[in-house]
XYZ file of C-alpha atoms in Angstrom:
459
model
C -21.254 -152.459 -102.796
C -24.812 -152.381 -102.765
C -25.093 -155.967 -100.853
C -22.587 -154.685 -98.388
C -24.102 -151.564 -97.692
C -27.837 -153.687 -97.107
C -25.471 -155.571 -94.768
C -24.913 -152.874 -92.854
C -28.444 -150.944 -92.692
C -29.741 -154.512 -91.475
C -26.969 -154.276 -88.837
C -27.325 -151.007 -87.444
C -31.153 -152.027 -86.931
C -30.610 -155.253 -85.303
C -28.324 -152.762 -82.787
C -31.184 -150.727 -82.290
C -31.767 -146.541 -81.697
C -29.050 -146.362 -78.194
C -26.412 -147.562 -80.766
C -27.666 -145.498 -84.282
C -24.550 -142.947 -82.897
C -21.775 -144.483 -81.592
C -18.959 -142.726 -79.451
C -15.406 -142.767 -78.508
C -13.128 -140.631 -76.759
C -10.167 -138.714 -77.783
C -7.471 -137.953 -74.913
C -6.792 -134.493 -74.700
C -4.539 -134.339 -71.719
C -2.270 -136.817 -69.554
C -0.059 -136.806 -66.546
C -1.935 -134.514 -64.812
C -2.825 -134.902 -60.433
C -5.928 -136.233 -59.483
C -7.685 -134.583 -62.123
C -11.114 -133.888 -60.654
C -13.744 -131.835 -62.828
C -13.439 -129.544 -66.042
C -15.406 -126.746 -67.167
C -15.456 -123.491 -69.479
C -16.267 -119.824 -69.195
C -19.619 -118.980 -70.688
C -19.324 -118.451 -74.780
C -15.242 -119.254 -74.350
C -14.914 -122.022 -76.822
C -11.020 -121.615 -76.847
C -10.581 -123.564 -73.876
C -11.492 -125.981 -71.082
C -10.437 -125.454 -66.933
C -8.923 -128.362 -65.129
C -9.138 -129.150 -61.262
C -6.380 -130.662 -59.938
C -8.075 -131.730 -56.929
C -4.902 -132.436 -54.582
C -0.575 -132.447 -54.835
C -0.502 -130.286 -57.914
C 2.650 -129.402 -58.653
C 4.225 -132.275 -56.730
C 3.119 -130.490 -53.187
C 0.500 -133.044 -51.488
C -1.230 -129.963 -49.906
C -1.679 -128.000 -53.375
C -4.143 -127.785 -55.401
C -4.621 -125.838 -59.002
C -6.140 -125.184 -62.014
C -5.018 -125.285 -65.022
C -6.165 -124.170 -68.637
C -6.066 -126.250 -71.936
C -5.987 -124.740 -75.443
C -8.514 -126.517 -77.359
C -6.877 -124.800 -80.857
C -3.693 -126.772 -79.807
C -4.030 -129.132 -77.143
C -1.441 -127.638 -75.557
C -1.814 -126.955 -71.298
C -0.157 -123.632 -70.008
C 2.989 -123.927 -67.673
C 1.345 -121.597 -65.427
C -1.805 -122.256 -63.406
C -4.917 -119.829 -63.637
C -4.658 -120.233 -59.743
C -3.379 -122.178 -56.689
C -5.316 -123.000 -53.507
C -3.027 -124.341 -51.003
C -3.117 -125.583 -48.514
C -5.540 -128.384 -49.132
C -6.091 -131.845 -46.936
C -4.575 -134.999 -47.960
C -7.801 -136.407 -47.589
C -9.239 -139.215 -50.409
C -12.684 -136.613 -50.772
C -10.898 -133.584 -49.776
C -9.126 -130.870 -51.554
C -10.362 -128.813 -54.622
C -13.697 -129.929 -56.118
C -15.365 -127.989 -57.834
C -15.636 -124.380 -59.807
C -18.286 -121.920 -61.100
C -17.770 -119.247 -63.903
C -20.164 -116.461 -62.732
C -22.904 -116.048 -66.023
C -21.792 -112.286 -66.271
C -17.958 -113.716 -66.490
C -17.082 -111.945 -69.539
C -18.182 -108.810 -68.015
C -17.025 -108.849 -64.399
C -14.255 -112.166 -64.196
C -15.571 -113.277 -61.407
C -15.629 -117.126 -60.957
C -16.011 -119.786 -57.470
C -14.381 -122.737 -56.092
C -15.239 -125.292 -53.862
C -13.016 -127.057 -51.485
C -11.872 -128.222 -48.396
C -8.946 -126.154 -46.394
C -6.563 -127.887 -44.315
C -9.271 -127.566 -41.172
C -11.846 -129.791 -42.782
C -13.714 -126.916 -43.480
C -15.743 -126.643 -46.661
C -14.748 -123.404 -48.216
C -17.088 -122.080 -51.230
C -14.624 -118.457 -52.322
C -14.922 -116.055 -55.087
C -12.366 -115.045 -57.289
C -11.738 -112.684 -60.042
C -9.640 -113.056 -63.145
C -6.646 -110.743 -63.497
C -5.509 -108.459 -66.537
C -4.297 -111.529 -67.953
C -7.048 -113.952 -69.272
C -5.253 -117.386 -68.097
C -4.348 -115.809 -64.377
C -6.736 -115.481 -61.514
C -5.648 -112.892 -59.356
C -4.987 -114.475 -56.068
C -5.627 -111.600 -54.153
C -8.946 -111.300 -54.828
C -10.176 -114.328 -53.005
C -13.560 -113.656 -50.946
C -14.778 -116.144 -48.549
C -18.719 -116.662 -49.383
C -19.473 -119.733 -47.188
C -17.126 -121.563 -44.521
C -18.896 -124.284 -42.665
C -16.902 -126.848 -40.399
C -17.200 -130.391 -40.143
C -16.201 -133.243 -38.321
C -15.242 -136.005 -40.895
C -13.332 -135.858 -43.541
C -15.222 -137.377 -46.027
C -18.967 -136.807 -47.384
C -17.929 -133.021 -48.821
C -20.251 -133.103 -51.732
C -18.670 -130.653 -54.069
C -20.210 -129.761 -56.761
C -21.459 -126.027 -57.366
C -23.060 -124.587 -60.623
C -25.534 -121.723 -61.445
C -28.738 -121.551 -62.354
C -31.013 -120.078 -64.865
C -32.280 -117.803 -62.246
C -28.646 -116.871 -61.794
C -28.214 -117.751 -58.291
C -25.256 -120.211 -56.886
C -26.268 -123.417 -56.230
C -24.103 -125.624 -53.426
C -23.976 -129.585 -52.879
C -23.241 -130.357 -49.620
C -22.726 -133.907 -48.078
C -24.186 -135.295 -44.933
C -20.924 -134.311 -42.853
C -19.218 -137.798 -43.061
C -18.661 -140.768 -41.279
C -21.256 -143.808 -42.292
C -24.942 -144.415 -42.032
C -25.064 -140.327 -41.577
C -24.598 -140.433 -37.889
C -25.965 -137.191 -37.379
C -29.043 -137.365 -39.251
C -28.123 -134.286 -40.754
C -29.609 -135.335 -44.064
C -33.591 -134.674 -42.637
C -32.369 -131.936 -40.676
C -33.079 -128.613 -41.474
C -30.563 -126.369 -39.148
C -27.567 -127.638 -40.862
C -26.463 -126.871 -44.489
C -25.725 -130.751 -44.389
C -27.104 -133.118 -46.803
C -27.942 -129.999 -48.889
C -28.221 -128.459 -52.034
C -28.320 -124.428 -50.863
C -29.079 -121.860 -53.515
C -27.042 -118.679 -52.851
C -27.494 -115.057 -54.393
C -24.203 -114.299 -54.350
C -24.476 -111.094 -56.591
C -23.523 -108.860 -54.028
C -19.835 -106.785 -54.471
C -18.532 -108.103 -50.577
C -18.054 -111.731 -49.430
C -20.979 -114.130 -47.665
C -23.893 -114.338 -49.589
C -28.034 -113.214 -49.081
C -30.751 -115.547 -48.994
C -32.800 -115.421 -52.336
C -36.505 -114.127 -51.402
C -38.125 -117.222 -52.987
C -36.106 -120.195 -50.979
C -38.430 -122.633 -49.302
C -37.514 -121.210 -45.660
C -36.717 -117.682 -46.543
C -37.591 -115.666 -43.079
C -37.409 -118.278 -40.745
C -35.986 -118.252 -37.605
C -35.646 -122.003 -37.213
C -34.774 -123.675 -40.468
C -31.324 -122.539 -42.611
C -32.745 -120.529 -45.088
C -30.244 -121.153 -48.199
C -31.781 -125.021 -47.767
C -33.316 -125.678 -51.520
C -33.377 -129.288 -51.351
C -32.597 -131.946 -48.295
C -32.257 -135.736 -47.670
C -28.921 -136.165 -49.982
C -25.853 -137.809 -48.493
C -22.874 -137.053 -50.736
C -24.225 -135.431 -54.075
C -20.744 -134.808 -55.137
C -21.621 -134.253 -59.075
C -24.953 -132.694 -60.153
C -25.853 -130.161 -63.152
C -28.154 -128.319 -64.950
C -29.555 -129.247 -68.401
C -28.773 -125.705 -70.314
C -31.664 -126.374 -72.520
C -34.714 -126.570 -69.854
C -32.603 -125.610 -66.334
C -33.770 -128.974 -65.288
C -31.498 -130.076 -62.347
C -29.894 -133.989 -62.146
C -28.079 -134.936 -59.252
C -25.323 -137.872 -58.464
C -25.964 -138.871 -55.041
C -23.812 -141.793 -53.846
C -25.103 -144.004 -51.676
C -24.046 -145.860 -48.462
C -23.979 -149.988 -49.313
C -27.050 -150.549 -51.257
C -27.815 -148.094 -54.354
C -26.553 -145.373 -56.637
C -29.068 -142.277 -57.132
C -29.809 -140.442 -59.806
C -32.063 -137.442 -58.451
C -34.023 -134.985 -60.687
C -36.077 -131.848 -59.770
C -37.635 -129.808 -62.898
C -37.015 -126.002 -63.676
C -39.934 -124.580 -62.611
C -40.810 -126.248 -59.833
C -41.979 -123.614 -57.342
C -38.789 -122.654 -55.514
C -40.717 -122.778 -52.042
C -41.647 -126.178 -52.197
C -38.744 -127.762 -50.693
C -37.935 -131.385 -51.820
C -36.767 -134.307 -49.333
C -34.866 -137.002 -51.308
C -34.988 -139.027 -48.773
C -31.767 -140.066 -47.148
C -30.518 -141.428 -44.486
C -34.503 -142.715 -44.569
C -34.226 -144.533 -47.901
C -31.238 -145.414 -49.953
C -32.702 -145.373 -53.278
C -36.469 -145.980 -53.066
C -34.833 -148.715 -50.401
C -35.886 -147.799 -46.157
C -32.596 -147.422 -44.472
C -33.493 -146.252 -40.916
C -36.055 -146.399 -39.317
C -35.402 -142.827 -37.192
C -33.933 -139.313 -38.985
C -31.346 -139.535 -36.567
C -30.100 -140.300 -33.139
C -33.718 -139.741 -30.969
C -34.980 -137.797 -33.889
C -38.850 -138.689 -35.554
C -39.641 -141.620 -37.280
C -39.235 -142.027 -40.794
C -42.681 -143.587 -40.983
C -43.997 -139.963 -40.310
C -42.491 -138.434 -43.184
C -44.521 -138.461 -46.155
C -42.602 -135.717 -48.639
C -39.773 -138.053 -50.081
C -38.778 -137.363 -53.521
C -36.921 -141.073 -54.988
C -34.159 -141.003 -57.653
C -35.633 -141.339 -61.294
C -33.163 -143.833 -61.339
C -31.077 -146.076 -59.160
C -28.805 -149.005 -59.674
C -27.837 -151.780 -56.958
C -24.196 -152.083 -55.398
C -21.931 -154.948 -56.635
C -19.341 -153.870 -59.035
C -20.897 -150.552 -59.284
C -20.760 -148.569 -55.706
C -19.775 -144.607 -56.537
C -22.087 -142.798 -59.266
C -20.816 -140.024 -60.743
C -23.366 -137.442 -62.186
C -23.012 -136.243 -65.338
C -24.704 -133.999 -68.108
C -27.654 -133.603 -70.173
C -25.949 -133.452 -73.848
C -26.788 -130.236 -75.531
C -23.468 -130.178 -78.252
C -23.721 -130.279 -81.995
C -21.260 -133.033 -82.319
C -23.601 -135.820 -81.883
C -26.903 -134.635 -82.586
C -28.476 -138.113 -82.337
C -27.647 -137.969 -78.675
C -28.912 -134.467 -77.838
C -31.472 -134.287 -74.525
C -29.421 -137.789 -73.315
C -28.337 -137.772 -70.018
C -24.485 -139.368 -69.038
C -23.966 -140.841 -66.535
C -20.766 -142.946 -64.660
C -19.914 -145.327 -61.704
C -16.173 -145.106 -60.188
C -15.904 -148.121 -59.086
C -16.814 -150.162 -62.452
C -15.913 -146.933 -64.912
C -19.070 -147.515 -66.566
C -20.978 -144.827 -68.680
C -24.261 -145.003 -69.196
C -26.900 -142.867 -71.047
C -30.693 -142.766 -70.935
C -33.779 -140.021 -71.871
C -36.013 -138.523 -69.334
C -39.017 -137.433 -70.401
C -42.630 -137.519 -68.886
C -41.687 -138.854 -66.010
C -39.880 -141.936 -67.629
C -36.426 -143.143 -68.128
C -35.688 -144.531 -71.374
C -32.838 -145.663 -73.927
C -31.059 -146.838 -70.649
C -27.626 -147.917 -72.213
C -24.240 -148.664 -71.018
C -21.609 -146.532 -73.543
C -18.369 -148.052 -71.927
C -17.538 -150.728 -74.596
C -18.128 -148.016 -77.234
C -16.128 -145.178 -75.412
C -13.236 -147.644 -75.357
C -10.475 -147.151 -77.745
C -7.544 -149.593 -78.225
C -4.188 -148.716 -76.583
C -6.255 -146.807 -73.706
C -7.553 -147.882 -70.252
C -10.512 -145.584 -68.709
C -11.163 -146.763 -65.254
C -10.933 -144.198 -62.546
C -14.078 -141.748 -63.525
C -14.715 -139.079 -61.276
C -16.344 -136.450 -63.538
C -17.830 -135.100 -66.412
C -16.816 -131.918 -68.201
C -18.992 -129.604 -70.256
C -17.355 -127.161 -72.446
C -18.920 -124.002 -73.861
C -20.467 -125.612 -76.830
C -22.126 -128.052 -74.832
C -19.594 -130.521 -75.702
C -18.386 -133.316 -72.941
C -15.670 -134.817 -71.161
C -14.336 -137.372 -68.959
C -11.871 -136.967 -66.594
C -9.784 -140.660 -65.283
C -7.537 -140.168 -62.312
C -5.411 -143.066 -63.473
C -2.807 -141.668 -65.811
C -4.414 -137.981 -64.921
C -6.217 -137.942 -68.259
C -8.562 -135.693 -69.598
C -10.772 -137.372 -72.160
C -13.259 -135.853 -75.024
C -16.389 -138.106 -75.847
C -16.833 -137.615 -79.886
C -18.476 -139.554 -82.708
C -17.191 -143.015 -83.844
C -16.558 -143.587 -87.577
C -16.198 -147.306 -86.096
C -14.135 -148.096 -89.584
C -11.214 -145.818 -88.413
C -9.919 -148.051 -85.874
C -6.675 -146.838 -85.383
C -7.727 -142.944 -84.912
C -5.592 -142.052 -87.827
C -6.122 -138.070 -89.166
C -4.700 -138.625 -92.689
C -5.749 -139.165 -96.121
C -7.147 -141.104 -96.584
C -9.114 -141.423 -93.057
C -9.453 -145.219 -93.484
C -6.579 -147.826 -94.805
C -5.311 -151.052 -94.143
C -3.897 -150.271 -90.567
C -7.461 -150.506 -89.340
C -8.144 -153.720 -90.508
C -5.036 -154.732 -88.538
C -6.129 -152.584 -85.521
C -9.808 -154.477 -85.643
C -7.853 -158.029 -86.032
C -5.746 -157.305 -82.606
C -9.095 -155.225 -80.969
C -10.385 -158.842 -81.731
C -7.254 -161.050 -80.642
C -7.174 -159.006 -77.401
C -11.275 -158.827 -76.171
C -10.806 -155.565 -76.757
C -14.938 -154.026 -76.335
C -14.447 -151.821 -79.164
C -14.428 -155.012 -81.546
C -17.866 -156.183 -80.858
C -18.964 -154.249 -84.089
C -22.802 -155.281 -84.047
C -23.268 -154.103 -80.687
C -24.388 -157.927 -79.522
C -24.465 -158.935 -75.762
C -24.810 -162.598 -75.876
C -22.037 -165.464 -75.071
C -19.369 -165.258 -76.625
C -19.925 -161.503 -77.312
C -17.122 -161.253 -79.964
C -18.052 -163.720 -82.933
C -17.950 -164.081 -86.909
C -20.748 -161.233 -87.102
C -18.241 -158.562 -85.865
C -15.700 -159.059 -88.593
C -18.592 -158.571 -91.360
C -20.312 -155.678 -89.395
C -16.356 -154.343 -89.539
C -16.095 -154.980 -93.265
C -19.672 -153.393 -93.930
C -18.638 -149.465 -91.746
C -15.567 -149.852 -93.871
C -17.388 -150.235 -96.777
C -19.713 -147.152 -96.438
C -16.478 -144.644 -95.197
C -16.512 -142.372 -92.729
C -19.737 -139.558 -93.702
């Protein structure tokens, strides 16, 4: 025991500090429509909210959300609410929500989505006497804007630790930002706004510290500028530190960052449709606009990755759960196109412990290849949701040995050596055991790295 237990310590140090916690996923949820984000009321740790971005229900123009009991796993027959109707659209529909901080107090929560106009529709709702139905009645229109295209929506809206509403808006649509909405600053396009939406009516005021608060030229909820579709973004609960998905046009995939802290009238320019990435683009803002060799205020990603099987990032979170406290201050991350997940540290400026979690987050028997969005619960706890299959997916600690996910005692028997052997047989990721990335990837090593977890149990 003791030789086997040396085998693995030497093992886990060969696989270095990104692997000294391995993950995996545990689906939660299935069958459901174009699942497109999840998220939880502030201190509710009974359950998670699911988008259904478009034909909930069977009706392509409906959209819902629905509520999942994490006590039983079970999802309630009726929705919390129904927006409808929504566009057909591939980027259109319902994208995104926002429990108000104060939710417990005054059940008022937002949406963001796209009505059957094109427009992009931020509303506020309020929760009825019963805790798992929105009264529909209550809707209140805080920001319509129209656009042209019907892609480039952006999406994504989320307070902030100064309590204000924070929007993501896209560059309006089409390709190459035709517009040049992105530098422009009399359009909420290619925006992230910031909103105090506090007020009891609908529309919002303009928070006395944005960067163009007063003027008569510039749109004063404008916060940040030069993004083209920053469709998933969030805010580390443990510093208010703000990461941002930006997708790009043919070339990169942006990560953007911009500290808590940061004085609030200091707008940032991140650059697009100038630079894709740290990459030029155009040479003009826009059709006759100013040159992009004037500008000197652009703000590039903290990271970026190149275009080839990867082309759609999808932002994700800044772990802050108990589950996995190895992992805690690590940033996830996903593309949609490769349904990769990576994770990495940023601190002082730096990126670090860059790693790609996909071969670990797969299980055996299940396929997770359409990512479009992270979940965070209210323990700080996260989630992945796949539109193939409409799955809803929990990211949790691996005991590696327990291969077939069994919840009996004991944890570990002779079914998971069988389930390693045909995780083997098949290429399946999840049987390269030591972590290795060299040709062939699965080899001898595996089976005794295997044989070793099994060894030490499941502590």
């Amino acid at each position: 025991m003791a030789t086997i237990r040396t085998g693995l310590a030497a093992l886990l140090l060969a696989a270095g500090a990104a692997h000294a916690q391995p993950l995996t996923t545990v689906r939660l949820a299935q069958g459901l429509t174009r699942p497109v984000f999840v998220t939880a009321p502030p201190g509710d740790h009974s359950r998670i909210f699911i988008l259904e971005q478009r034909g909930s229900g069977g009706v392509s123009t409906q959209a819902q959300i629905k509520i999942l009991k994490l006590g039983t796993g079970q999802i309630n027959a009726a929705p919390f609410l129904t927006i409808s109707p929504v566009p057909p659209g591939f980027e259109q529909g319902l994208l995104g929500m926002a429990f108000d901080p104060q939710y417990a107090k005054n059940g008022r929560f937002y949406v963001f989505y796209t009505d059957f106009s094109w427009n992009i529709v931020i509303a506020r709702y309020t929760v009825s006497q019963d805790p798992d139905i929105a009264e529909p009645g209550s809707a209140q229109v805080i920001l319509s804007q129209a656009k042209q295209f019907n892609n480039h929506n952006g999406g994504w809206i989320g307070f902030g630790p100064d309590g204000y509403l924070y929007a993501a808006i896209g560059d309006g649509g089409s390709e190459f930002d035709p517009q040049g909405y992105g530098q422009s600053l009399t359009t909420v396009f290619g925006k992230i706004l910031r909103l105090d939406v506090s007020g009891p009516g609908p529309g919002y005021a303009i928070p006395p510290t944005n960067p163009f608060f007063g003027s008569p030229t510039e749109r004063q909820e404008i916060w940040a500028y030069g993004l083209r579709n920053p469709f998933r973004c969030s805010f580390d609960r443990a510093t208010g530190d703000l990461f941002i998905g930006d997708v790009g046009q043919e070339v990169f995939e942006e990560i953007n960052y911009r500290a808590h802290g940061t004085p609030p009238f200091a707008a940032v320019n991140y650059g697009w449709r100038c630079y894709e990435g740290a990459t030029a683009s155009n040479t003009t803002v826009g059709p006759g606009g100013a040159a992009c060799s004037s500008i000197t205020n652009f703000t590039f990603p903290i990271h970026a990755y190149p275009h080839g099987p990867e082309c759609s990032v999808q932002g994700g979170y800044v772990y802050r759960g108990a589950a996995m406290p190895a992992l805690r201050g690590t940033y996830f991350f996903a593309d949609y196109c490769s349904a990769k997940v990576w994770t990495f540290r940023y601190t002082g400026g730096t990126v670090t412990e860059l790693t790609n979690r996909a071969p670990e987050l797969a299980t055996p028997g299940q396929t997770i290849d359409a990512i479009v969005s992270f979940g965070e619960d209210a323990a700080g706890e996260l989630y992945i949701c796949d539109q193939n299959g409409g799955e809803i997916y929990k990211i949790v600690p691996r005991c590696w040995a327990n291969c077939d996910g069994s919840t009996g005692t004991p944890l570990l028997t002779a079914n998971d050596f069988q389930c390693f052997l045909n995780a083997y047989s098949s290429q399946n990721p999840y049987a390269n055991c030591d972590g290795s990335t060299g040709s062939p990837t699965l080899t001898a090593n595996d089976f005794q790295c295997f044989l070793n977890k099994y060894a030490n149990g499941c502590t």
